[in-house]
PDB file of C-alpha atoms and ligand atoms in Angstrom:
ATOM      1  CA  MET A1250     -36.751  10.020   6.273  1.00 71.00           C
ATOM      2  CA  THR A1251     -38.298  12.015   9.109  1.00 83.00           C
ATOM      3  CA  LEU A1252     -40.519  14.827   7.972  1.00 89.00           C
ATOM      4  CA  ALA A1253     -40.071  18.058   9.862  1.00 93.00           C
ATOM      5  CA  PRO A1254     -41.352  21.603   9.462  1.00 97.00           C
ATOM      6  CA  ARG A1255     -38.923  24.005   7.824  1.00 97.00           C
ATOM      7  CA  ILE A1256     -38.493  27.692   8.511  1.00 98.00           C
ATOM      8  CA  GLY A1257     -38.820  30.234   5.731  1.00 98.00           C
ATOM      9  CA  VAL A1258     -37.958  33.903   6.096  1.00 98.00           C
ATOM     10  CA  ALA A1259     -39.791  36.353   3.840  1.00 98.00           C
ATOM     11  CA  VAL A1260     -38.914  40.026   3.461  1.00 98.00           C
ATOM     12  CA  LEU A1261     -41.403  42.854   3.083  1.00 98.00           C
ATOM     13  CA  VAL A1262     -39.888  45.816   1.248  1.00 98.00           C
ATOM     14  CA  VAL A1263     -42.280  48.750   0.994  1.00 97.00           C
ATOM     15  CA  ARG A1264     -41.492  51.714  -1.245  1.00 96.00           C
ATOM     16  CA  ASN A1265     -43.881  54.472  -2.307  1.00 95.00           C
ATOM     17  CA  GLY A1266     -46.722  52.549  -0.701  1.00 94.00           C
ATOM     18  CA  ARG A1267     -46.049  49.380  -2.696  1.00 97.00           C
ATOM     19  CA  VAL A1268     -44.504  46.048  -1.829  1.00 98.00           C
ATOM     20  CA  LEU A1269     -41.849  44.137  -3.799  1.00 98.00           C
ATOM     21  CA  LEU A1270     -42.953  40.771  -5.213  1.00 98.00           C
ATOM     22  CA  GLY A1271     -41.385  38.305  -7.613  1.00 98.00           C
ATOM     23  CA  GLN A1272     -42.912  35.517  -9.670  1.00 98.00           C
ATOM     24  CA  ARG A1273     -41.461  32.149  -8.685  1.00 97.00           C
ATOM     25  CA  LEU A1274     -39.791  29.837 -11.192  1.00 96.00           C
ATOM     26  CA  GLY A1275     -38.425  26.325 -10.974  1.00 91.00           C
ATOM     27  CA  SER A1276     -39.652  25.097  -7.583  1.00 89.00           C
ATOM     28  CA  HIS A1277     -42.857  24.622  -5.642  1.00 88.00           C
ATOM     29  CA  GLY A1278     -45.270  27.485  -6.103  1.00 90.00           C
ATOM     30  CA  GLU A1279     -44.014  27.978  -9.681  1.00 93.00           C
ATOM     31  CA  GLY A1280     -45.834  30.915 -11.268  1.00 95.00           C
ATOM     32  CA  SER A1281     -46.997  32.300  -7.946  1.00 96.00           C
ATOM     33  CA  TRP A1282     -46.046  35.712  -6.603  1.00 98.00           C
ATOM     34  CA  ALA A1283     -43.882  35.759  -3.493  1.00 98.00           C
ATOM     35  CA  LEU A1284     -41.827  38.036  -1.346  1.00 98.00           C
ATOM     36  CA  PRO A1285     -38.071  37.702  -1.541  1.00 98.00           C
ATOM     37  CA  GLY A1286     -37.011  35.018   0.910  1.00 98.00           C
ATOM     38  CA  GLY A1287     -35.782  31.534   1.511  1.00 97.00           C
ATOM     39  CA  HIS A1288     -34.746  28.947   4.037  1.00 98.00           C
ATOM     40  CA  LEU A1289     -33.282  29.814   7.401  1.00 98.00           C
ATOM     41  CA  GLU A1290     -29.873  28.144   7.493  1.00 98.00           C
ATOM     42  CA  PHE A1291     -28.520  26.299  10.490  1.00 98.00           C
ATOM     43  CA  GLY A1292     -27.031  28.765  12.987  1.00 98.00           C
ATOM     44  CA  GLU A1293     -28.294  31.853  11.172  1.00 98.00           C
ATOM     45  CA  SER A1294     -30.113  34.781  12.811  1.00 98.00           C
ATOM     46  CA  ILE A1295     -33.516  35.746  11.414  1.00 98.00           C
ATOM     47  CA  GLU A1296     -32.217  39.221  10.501  1.00 98.00           C
ATOM     48  CA  GLY A1297     -29.154  37.651   8.890  1.00 98.00           C
ATOM     49  CA  CYS A1298     -31.318  35.364   6.786  1.00 98.00           C
ATOM     50  CA  ALA A1299     -33.560  38.252   5.724  1.00 98.00           C
ATOM     51  CA  GLN A1300     -30.540  40.375   4.777  1.00 98.00           C
ATOM     52  CA  ARG A1301     -28.846  37.521   2.884  1.00 98.00           C
ATOM     53  CA  GLU A1302     -31.908  36.351   0.946  1.00 98.00           C
ATOM     54  CA  LEU A1303     -32.873  39.908   0.003  1.00 98.00           C
ATOM     55  CA  ALA A1304     -29.367  40.629  -1.272  1.00 98.00           C
ATOM     56  CA  GLU A1305     -28.991  37.277  -3.088  1.00 98.00           C
ATOM     57  CA  GLU A1306     -32.320  37.523  -4.865  1.00 98.00           C
ATOM     58  CA  THR A1307     -32.736  41.269  -5.538  1.00 98.00           C
ATOM     59  CA  GLY A1308     -29.390  42.970  -4.884  1.00 98.00           C
ATOM     60  CA  LEU A1309     -31.121  45.274  -2.373  1.00 98.00           C
ATOM     61  CA  GLN A1310     -29.075  45.998   0.730  1.00 98.00           C
ATOM     62  CA  ALA A1311     -30.927  46.350   4.028  1.00 98.00           C
ATOM     63  CA  HIS A1312     -29.631  46.331   7.588  1.00 96.00           C
ATOM     64  CA  ALA A1313     -32.624  47.317   9.728  1.00 97.00           C
ATOM     65  CA  PHE A1314     -35.456  44.829   9.999  1.00 97.00           C
ATOM     66  CA  ALA A1315     -38.596  44.857  12.125  1.00 96.00           C
ATOM     67  CA  PRO A1316     -40.117  41.508  13.013  1.00 97.00           C
ATOM     68  CA  GLY A1317     -43.535  40.956  11.486  1.00 97.00           C
ATOM     69  CA  PRO A1318     -46.091  38.163  11.845  1.00 98.00           C
ATOM     70  CA  PHE A1319     -45.570  34.490  11.121  1.00 98.00           C
ATOM     71  CA  THR A1320     -47.680  31.974   9.227  1.00 98.00           C
ATOM     72  CA  ASN A1321     -47.909  28.209   9.367  1.00 98.00           C
ATOM     73  CA  ASN A1322     -48.543  26.548   6.004  1.00 96.00           C
ATOM     74  CA  VAL A1323     -49.035  22.794   5.843  1.00 95.00           C
ATOM     75  CA  LEU A1324     -49.388  20.796   2.645  1.00 87.00           C
ATOM     76  CA  VAL A1325     -49.065  17.286   4.008  1.00 83.00           C
ATOM     77  CA  SER A1326     -49.929  15.623   0.709  1.00 85.00           C
ATOM     78  CA  ARG A1327     -46.862  17.217  -0.863  1.00 85.00           C
ATOM     79  CA  GLY A1328     -44.627  16.780   2.153  1.00 87.00           C
ATOM     80  CA  LEU A1329     -44.430  20.528   2.717  1.00 92.00           C
ATOM     81  CA  HIS A1330     -44.730  22.310   6.036  1.00 96.00           C
ATOM     82  CA  TYR A1331     -43.298  25.801   6.390  1.00 97.00           C
ATOM     83  CA  VAL A1332     -43.351  28.260   9.217  1.00 98.00           C
ATOM     84  CA  THR A1333     -42.695  31.608   7.575  1.00 98.00           C
ATOM     85  CA  LEU A1334     -41.267  34.475   9.574  1.00 98.00           C
ATOM     86  CA  PHE A1335     -42.001  37.825   7.936  1.00 98.00           C
ATOM     87  CA  MET A1336     -39.444  40.591   8.359  1.00 98.00           C
ATOM     88  CA  VAL A1337     -40.018  44.209   7.362  1.00 97.00           C
ATOM     89  CA  ALA A1338     -36.969  45.854   5.782  1.00 97.00           C
ATOM     90  CA  ARG A1339     -36.765  49.440   6.979  1.00 95.00           C
ATOM     91  CA  ASP A1340     -33.798  50.764   5.019  1.00 95.00           C
ATOM     92  CA  ALA A1341     -33.604  48.869   1.723  1.00 96.00           C
ATOM     93  CA  GLN A1342     -31.247  50.631  -0.671  1.00 93.00           C
ATOM     94  CA  GLY A1343     -30.956  50.276  -4.438  1.00 95.00           C
ATOM     95  CA  GLU A1344     -33.114  49.091  -7.296  1.00 97.00           C
ATOM     96  CA  PRO A1345     -34.255  45.448  -7.414  1.00 98.00           C
ATOM     97  CA  GLU A1346     -32.466  43.260  -9.940  1.00 98.00           C
ATOM     98  CA  ARG A1347     -33.253  39.770 -11.142  1.00 97.00           C
ATOM     99  CA  ARG A1348     -30.205  38.142  -9.551  1.00 97.00           C
ATOM    100  CA  GLU A1349     -31.489  34.542  -9.823  1.00 96.00           C
ATOM    101  CA  PRO A1350     -33.092  34.337 -13.274  1.00 96.00           C
ATOM    102  CA  ASP A1351     -33.703  30.589 -12.901  1.00 96.00           C
ATOM    103  CA  LYS A1352     -35.786  31.181  -9.755  1.00 96.00           C
ATOM    104  CA  CYS A1353     -37.591  34.462 -10.426  1.00 96.00           C
ATOM    105  CA  ALA A1354     -39.341  35.739 -13.544  1.00 97.00           C
ATOM    106  CA  GLY A1355     -39.012  39.351 -12.390  1.00 96.00           C
ATOM    107  CA  TRP A1356     -39.588  41.795  -9.548  1.00 98.00           C
ATOM    108  CA  GLU A1357     -42.554  44.174  -9.430  1.00 98.00           C
ATOM    109  CA  TRP A1358     -43.769  46.834  -7.003  1.00 98.00           C
ATOM    110  CA  CYS A1359     -47.352  45.861  -6.169  1.00 98.00           C
ATOM    111  CA  ASP A1360     -50.298  47.509  -4.420  1.00 97.00           C
ATOM    112  CA  TRP A1361     -51.097  45.672  -1.183  1.00 96.00           C
ATOM    113  CA  SER A1362     -54.811  46.161  -1.888  1.00 94.00           C
ATOM    114  CA  ALA A1363     -54.537  44.632  -5.376  1.00 95.00           C
ATOM    115  CA  LEU A1364     -51.896  41.929  -5.190  1.00 97.00           C
ATOM    116  CA  PRO A1365     -51.332  39.781  -8.291  1.00 97.00           C
ATOM    117  CA  SER A1366     -52.483  36.190  -8.361  1.00 96.00           C
ATOM    118  CA  PRO A1367     -51.821  33.469  -7.663  1.00 96.00           C
ATOM    119  CA  LEU A1368     -50.007  34.354  -4.454  1.00 97.00           C
ATOM    120  CA  PHE A1369     -47.448  31.996  -2.899  1.00 96.00           C
ATOM    121  CA  SER A1370     -49.316  30.359  -0.008  1.00 95.00           C
ATOM    122  CA  PRO A1371     -47.472  32.019   2.916  1.00 97.00           C
ATOM    123  CA  LEU A1372     -48.120  35.440   1.397  1.00 97.00           C
ATOM    124  CA  ALA A1373     -51.772  34.549   0.746  1.00 97.00           C
ATOM    125  CA  SER A1374     -52.096  33.554   4.411  1.00 97.00           C
ATOM    126  CA  LEU A1375     -50.488  36.806   5.512  1.00 98.00           C
ATOM    127  CA  GLN A1376     -52.843  38.893   3.416  1.00 96.00           C
ATOM    128  CA  GLN A1377     -55.879  36.923   4.597  1.00 96.00           C
ATOM    129  CA  SER A1378     -54.870  37.546   8.216  1.00 97.00           C
ATOM    130  CA  GLY A1379     -55.589  41.234   7.666  1.00 96.00           C
ATOM    131  CA  PHE A1380     -51.991  42.292   8.276  1.00 96.00           C
ATOM    132  CA  VAL A1381     -50.994  45.540   6.573  1.00 96.00           C
ATOM    133  CA  PRO A1382     -47.261  46.324   6.463  1.00 94.00           C
ATOM    134  CA  GLU A1383     -46.039  49.678   7.719  1.00 91.00           C
ATOM    135  CA  GLY A1384     -45.640  52.160   4.902  1.00 89.00           C
ATOM    136  CA  ILE A1385     -48.817  51.094   3.115  1.00 90.00           C
ATOM    137  CA  ALA A1386     -51.216  54.033   2.922  1.00 75.00           C
TER     138      ALA A1386
HETATM  139  P1  LIG B1274     -32.489  28.529  -0.293  1.00 86.63           P
HETATM  140  O1  LIG B1274     -32.907  27.108  -0.462  1.00 86.63           O
HETATM  141  O2  LIG B1274     -31.442  28.986  -1.266  1.00 86.63           O
HETATM  142  O3  LIG B1274     -32.183  28.880   1.134  1.00 86.63           O
HETATM  143  O4  LIG B1274     -33.745  29.350  -0.580  1.00 86.63           O
HETATM  144  P2  LIG B1274     -34.390  29.671  -1.964  1.00 86.63           P
HETATM  145  O5  LIG B1274     -33.696  28.985  -3.053  1.00 86.63           O
HETATM  146  O6  LIG B1274     -34.555  31.146  -2.026  1.00 86.63           O
HETATM  147  O7  LIG B1274     -35.742  28.937  -1.829  1.00 86.63           O
HETATM  148  P3  LIG B1274     -37.196  29.474  -1.890  1.00 86.63           P
HETATM  149  O8  LIG B1274     -37.980  28.376  -2.513  1.00 86.63           O
HETATM  150  O9  LIG B1274     -37.305  30.849  -2.447  1.00 86.63           O
HETATM  151  O10 LIG B1274     -37.575  29.600  -0.385  1.00 86.63           O
HETATM  152  C1  LIG B1274     -37.341  28.526   0.448  1.00 86.63           C
HETATM  153  C2  LIG B1274     -38.547  28.251   1.167  1.00 86.63           C
HETATM  154  O11 LIG B1274     -38.878  29.286   2.054  1.00 86.63           O
HETATM  155  C3  LIG B1274     -39.704  28.101   0.247  1.00 86.63           C
HETATM  156  O12 LIG B1274     -39.644  26.854  -0.337  1.00 86.63           O
HETATM  157  C4  LIG B1274     -40.802  28.270   1.159  1.00 86.63           C
HETATM  158  C5  LIG B1274     -40.211  29.155   2.240  1.00 86.63           C
HETATM  159  N1  LIG B1274     -40.880  30.383   2.223  1.00 86.63           N
HETATM  160  C6  LIG B1274     -41.866  30.568   3.080  1.00 86.63           C
HETATM  161  N2  LIG B1274     -42.412  31.762   2.856  1.00 86.63           N
HETATM  162  C7  LIG B1274     -41.790  32.331   1.811  1.00 86.63           C
HETATM  163  C8  LIG B1274     -42.006  33.533   1.112  1.00 86.63           C
HETATM  164  O13 LIG B1274     -42.917  34.314   1.412  1.00 86.63           O
HETATM  165  N3  LIG B1274     -41.186  33.803   0.075  1.00 86.63           N
HETATM  166  C9  LIG B1274     -40.228  32.908  -0.270  1.00 86.63           C
HETATM  167  N4  LIG B1274     -39.447  33.222  -1.312  1.00 86.63           N
HETATM  168  N5  LIG B1274     -40.012  31.746   0.368  1.00 86.63           N
HETATM  169  C10 LIG B1274     -40.795  31.453   1.409  1.00 86.63           C
HETATM  170  O14 LIG B1274     -42.179  29.745   3.936  1.00 86.63           O
HETATM  171 MG1  LIG B1275     -36.112  32.375  -2.513  1.00 86.63          MG
END
Protein backbone atom coordinates (compact mmCIF):
# COMPACT_ATOMS: atom_id res chain seq x y z
CA MET A 1 0.00 0.00 0.00
CA THR A 2 1.30 3.46 -0.86
CA LEU A 3 0.98 5.96 1.94
CA ALA A 4 -0.25 9.36 0.88
CA PRO A 5 -1.34 12.51 2.70
CA ARG A 6 -5.08 12.95 3.02
CA ILE A 7 -7.04 16.18 3.00
CA GLY A 8 -9.32 17.08 5.88
CA VAL A 9 -11.73 20.00 5.85
CA ALA A 10 -12.62 21.55 9.21
CA VAL A 11 -15.36 24.13 9.75
CA LEU A 12 -15.17 27.07 12.12
CA VAL A 13 -18.62 28.18 13.26
CA VAL A 14 -18.51 31.24 15.49
CA ARG A 15 -21.60 32.39 17.38
CA ASN A 16 -21.74 34.92 20.20
CA GLY A 17 -17.95 34.99 20.25
CA ARG A 18 -17.63 31.23 20.73
CA VAL A 19 -16.65 28.40 18.44
CA LEU A 20 -18.44 25.06 17.99
CA LEU A 21 -16.46 21.97 19.03
CA GLY A 22 -17.34 18.32 19.44
CA GLN A 23 -15.63 15.54 21.37
CA ARG A 24 -14.51 12.76 19.03
CA LEU A 25 -15.59 9.15 19.50
CA GLY A 26 -14.66 5.92 17.78
CA SER A 27 -11.67 6.88 15.62
CA HIS A 28 -8.23 8.42 15.93
CA GLY A 29 -8.16 11.33 18.33
CA GLU A 30 -10.86 9.67 20.45
CA GLY A 31 -11.74 11.93 23.38
CA SER A 32 -10.20 14.99 21.79
CA TRP A 33 -12.12 18.13 20.90
CA ALA A 34 -12.41 18.94 17.21
CA LEU A 35 -14.21 21.16 14.79
CA PRO A 36 -16.89 19.60 12.64
CA GLY A 37 -15.22 18.20 9.54
CA GLY A 38 -14.04 15.21 7.61
CA HIS A 39 -12.37 13.93 4.50
CA LEU A 40 -12.47 15.75 1.20
CA GLU A 41 -14.07 13.33 -1.25
CA PHE A 42 -12.82 12.78 -4.77
CA GLY A 43 -14.15 15.51 -7.08
CA GLU A 44 -15.62 17.61 -4.27
CA SER A 45 -15.12 21.37 -3.84
CA ILE A 46 -13.71 22.59 -0.53
CA GLU A 47 -16.88 24.62 0.13
CA GLY A 48 -19.00 21.60 -0.78
CA CYS A 49 -17.10 19.42 1.67
CA ALA A 50 -17.41 22.02 4.43
CA GLN A 51 -21.16 22.36 3.81
CA ARG A 52 -21.71 18.59 3.67
CA GLU A 53 -19.66 17.69 6.75
CA LEU A 54 -21.22 20.49 8.80
CA ALA A 55 -24.73 19.37 7.85
CA GLU A 56 -24.02 15.64 8.33
CA GLU A 57 -22.45 16.07 11.75
CA THR A 58 -24.39 18.98 13.30
CA GLY A 59 -27.47 19.62 11.15
CA LEU A 60 -26.34 23.25 10.72
CA GLN A 61 -26.91 24.64 7.25
CA ALA A 62 -24.33 27.07 5.87
CA HIS A 63 -23.76 28.30 2.33
CA ALA A 64 -21.16 31.07 2.67
CA PHE A 65 -17.65 30.04 3.62
CA ALA A 66 -14.45 32.06 3.85
CA PRO A 67 -11.19 30.19 3.37
CA GLY A 68 -9.03 30.11 6.48
CA PRO A 69 -5.53 28.79 7.14
CA PHE A 70 -4.29 25.26 6.62
CA THR A 71 -2.22 22.97 8.82
CA ASN A 72 -0.01 20.00 8.06
CA ASN A 73 -0.10 17.26 10.70
CA VAL A 74 2.16 14.24 10.33
CA LEU A 75 2.11 11.21 12.60
CA VAL A 76 4.30 8.85 10.62
CA SER A 77 4.40 6.21 13.34
CA ARG A 78 0.64 5.82 13.06
CA GLY A 79 0.50 6.16 9.30
CA LEU A 80 -1.37 9.45 9.53
CA HIS A 81 -0.67 12.56 7.51
CA TYR A 82 -3.41 15.15 7.12
CA VAL A 83 -3.46 18.52 5.47
CA THR A 84 -6.40 20.31 7.05
CA LEU A 85 -8.11 23.15 5.25
CA PHE A 86 -10.03 25.38 7.66
CA MET A 87 -13.18 27.05 6.39
CA VAL A 88 -15.08 29.75 8.26
CA ALA A 89 -18.87 29.40 8.01
CA ARG A 90 -20.39 32.85 7.71
CA ASP A 91 -24.11 32.08 7.74
CA ALA A 92 -24.66 28.92 9.78
CA GLN A 93 -28.34 28.50 10.60
CA GLY A 94 -29.97 26.36 13.27
CA GLU A 95 -28.97 24.73 16.52
CA PRO A 96 -26.27 22.03 16.53
CA GLU A 97 -27.51 18.48 16.97
CA ARG A 98 -25.61 15.29 17.64
CA ARG A 99 -26.32 13.72 14.25
CA GLU A 100 -23.60 11.03 14.47
CA PRO A 101 -23.78 9.76 18.06
CA ASP A 102 -21.20 7.04 17.35
CA LYS A 103 -18.64 9.66 16.28
CA CYS A 104 -19.32 12.62 18.56
CA ALA A 105 -20.02 12.78 22.29
CA GLY A 106 -21.67 16.19 21.95
CA TRP A 107 -21.32 19.72 20.60
CA GLU A 108 -20.34 22.68 22.78
CA TRP A 109 -19.81 26.39 22.18
CA CYS A 110 -16.30 27.12 23.46
CA ASP A 111 -14.25 30.23 24.21
CA TRP A 112 -11.32 30.49 21.79
CA SER A 113 -9.14 31.74 24.66
CA ALA A 114 -10.02 28.76 26.88
CA LEU A 115 -10.47 25.78 24.59
CA PRO A 116 -11.07 22.38 26.21
CA SER A 117 -8.37 19.75 26.20
CA PRO A 118 -7.13 17.62 24.69
CA LEU A 119 -7.57 19.28 21.31
CA PHE A 120 -7.56 17.24 18.09
CA SER A 121 -4.09 17.84 16.62
CA PRO A 122 -5.08 19.99 13.60
CA LEU A 123 -7.04 22.30 15.88
CA ALA A 124 -4.16 22.43 18.37
CA SER A 125 -1.84 23.42 15.52
CA LEU A 126 -4.27 26.11 14.39
CA GLN A 127 -4.52 27.60 17.85
CA GLN A 128 -0.74 27.49 18.33
CA SER A 129 -0.27 29.38 15.06
CA GLY A 130 -1.91 32.39 16.68
CA PHE A 131 -4.86 32.40 14.29
CA VAL A 132 -8.03 33.97 15.69
CA PRO A 133 -11.24 33.38 13.72
CA GLU A 134 -13.37 36.34 12.72
CA GLY A 135 -16.16 36.95 15.18
CA ILE A 136 -14.02 36.24 18.24
CA ALA A 137 -13.88 39.34 20.43
P1 LIG B 1 -15.65 10.84 6.42
O1 LIG B 1 -14.67 9.73 6.50
O2 LIG B 1 -17.08 10.43 6.65
O3 LIG B 1 -15.46 11.70 5.21
O4 LIG B 1 -15.28 11.79 7.56
P2 LIG B 1 -15.56 11.61 9.09
O5 LIG B 1 -16.18 10.31 9.38
O6 LIG B 1 -16.24 12.85 9.54
O7 LIG B 1 -14.12 11.50 9.64
P3 LIG B 1 -13.36 12.37 10.66
O8 LIG B 1 -12.47 11.43 11.38
O9 LIG B 1 -14.24 13.28 11.45
O10 LIG B 1 -12.51 13.30 9.75
C1 LIG B 1 -11.76 12.73 8.74
C2 LIG B 1 -10.42 13.22 8.84
O11 LIG B 1 -10.34 14.60 8.57
C3 LIG B 1 -9.88 13.04 10.21
O12 LIG B 1 -9.52 11.72 10.37
C4 LIG B 1 -8.77 13.95 10.20
C5 LIG B 1 -9.21 15.00 9.19
N1 LIG B 1 -9.37 16.22 9.86
C6 LIG B 1 -8.38 17.08 9.82
N2 LIG B 1 -8.70 18.14 10.57
C7 LIG B 1 -9.90 17.92 11.13
C8 LIG B 1 -10.67 18.65 12.05
O13 LIG B 1 -10.28 19.73 12.53
N3 LIG B 1 -11.86 18.13 12.43
C9 LIG B 1 -12.24 16.93 11.93
N4 LIG B 1 -13.42 16.45 12.34
N5 LIG B 1 -11.52 16.20 11.07
C10 LIG B 1 -10.34 16.69 10.67
O14 LIG B 1 -7.35 16.90 9.17
MG1 LIG C 1 -15.95 14.13 11.11
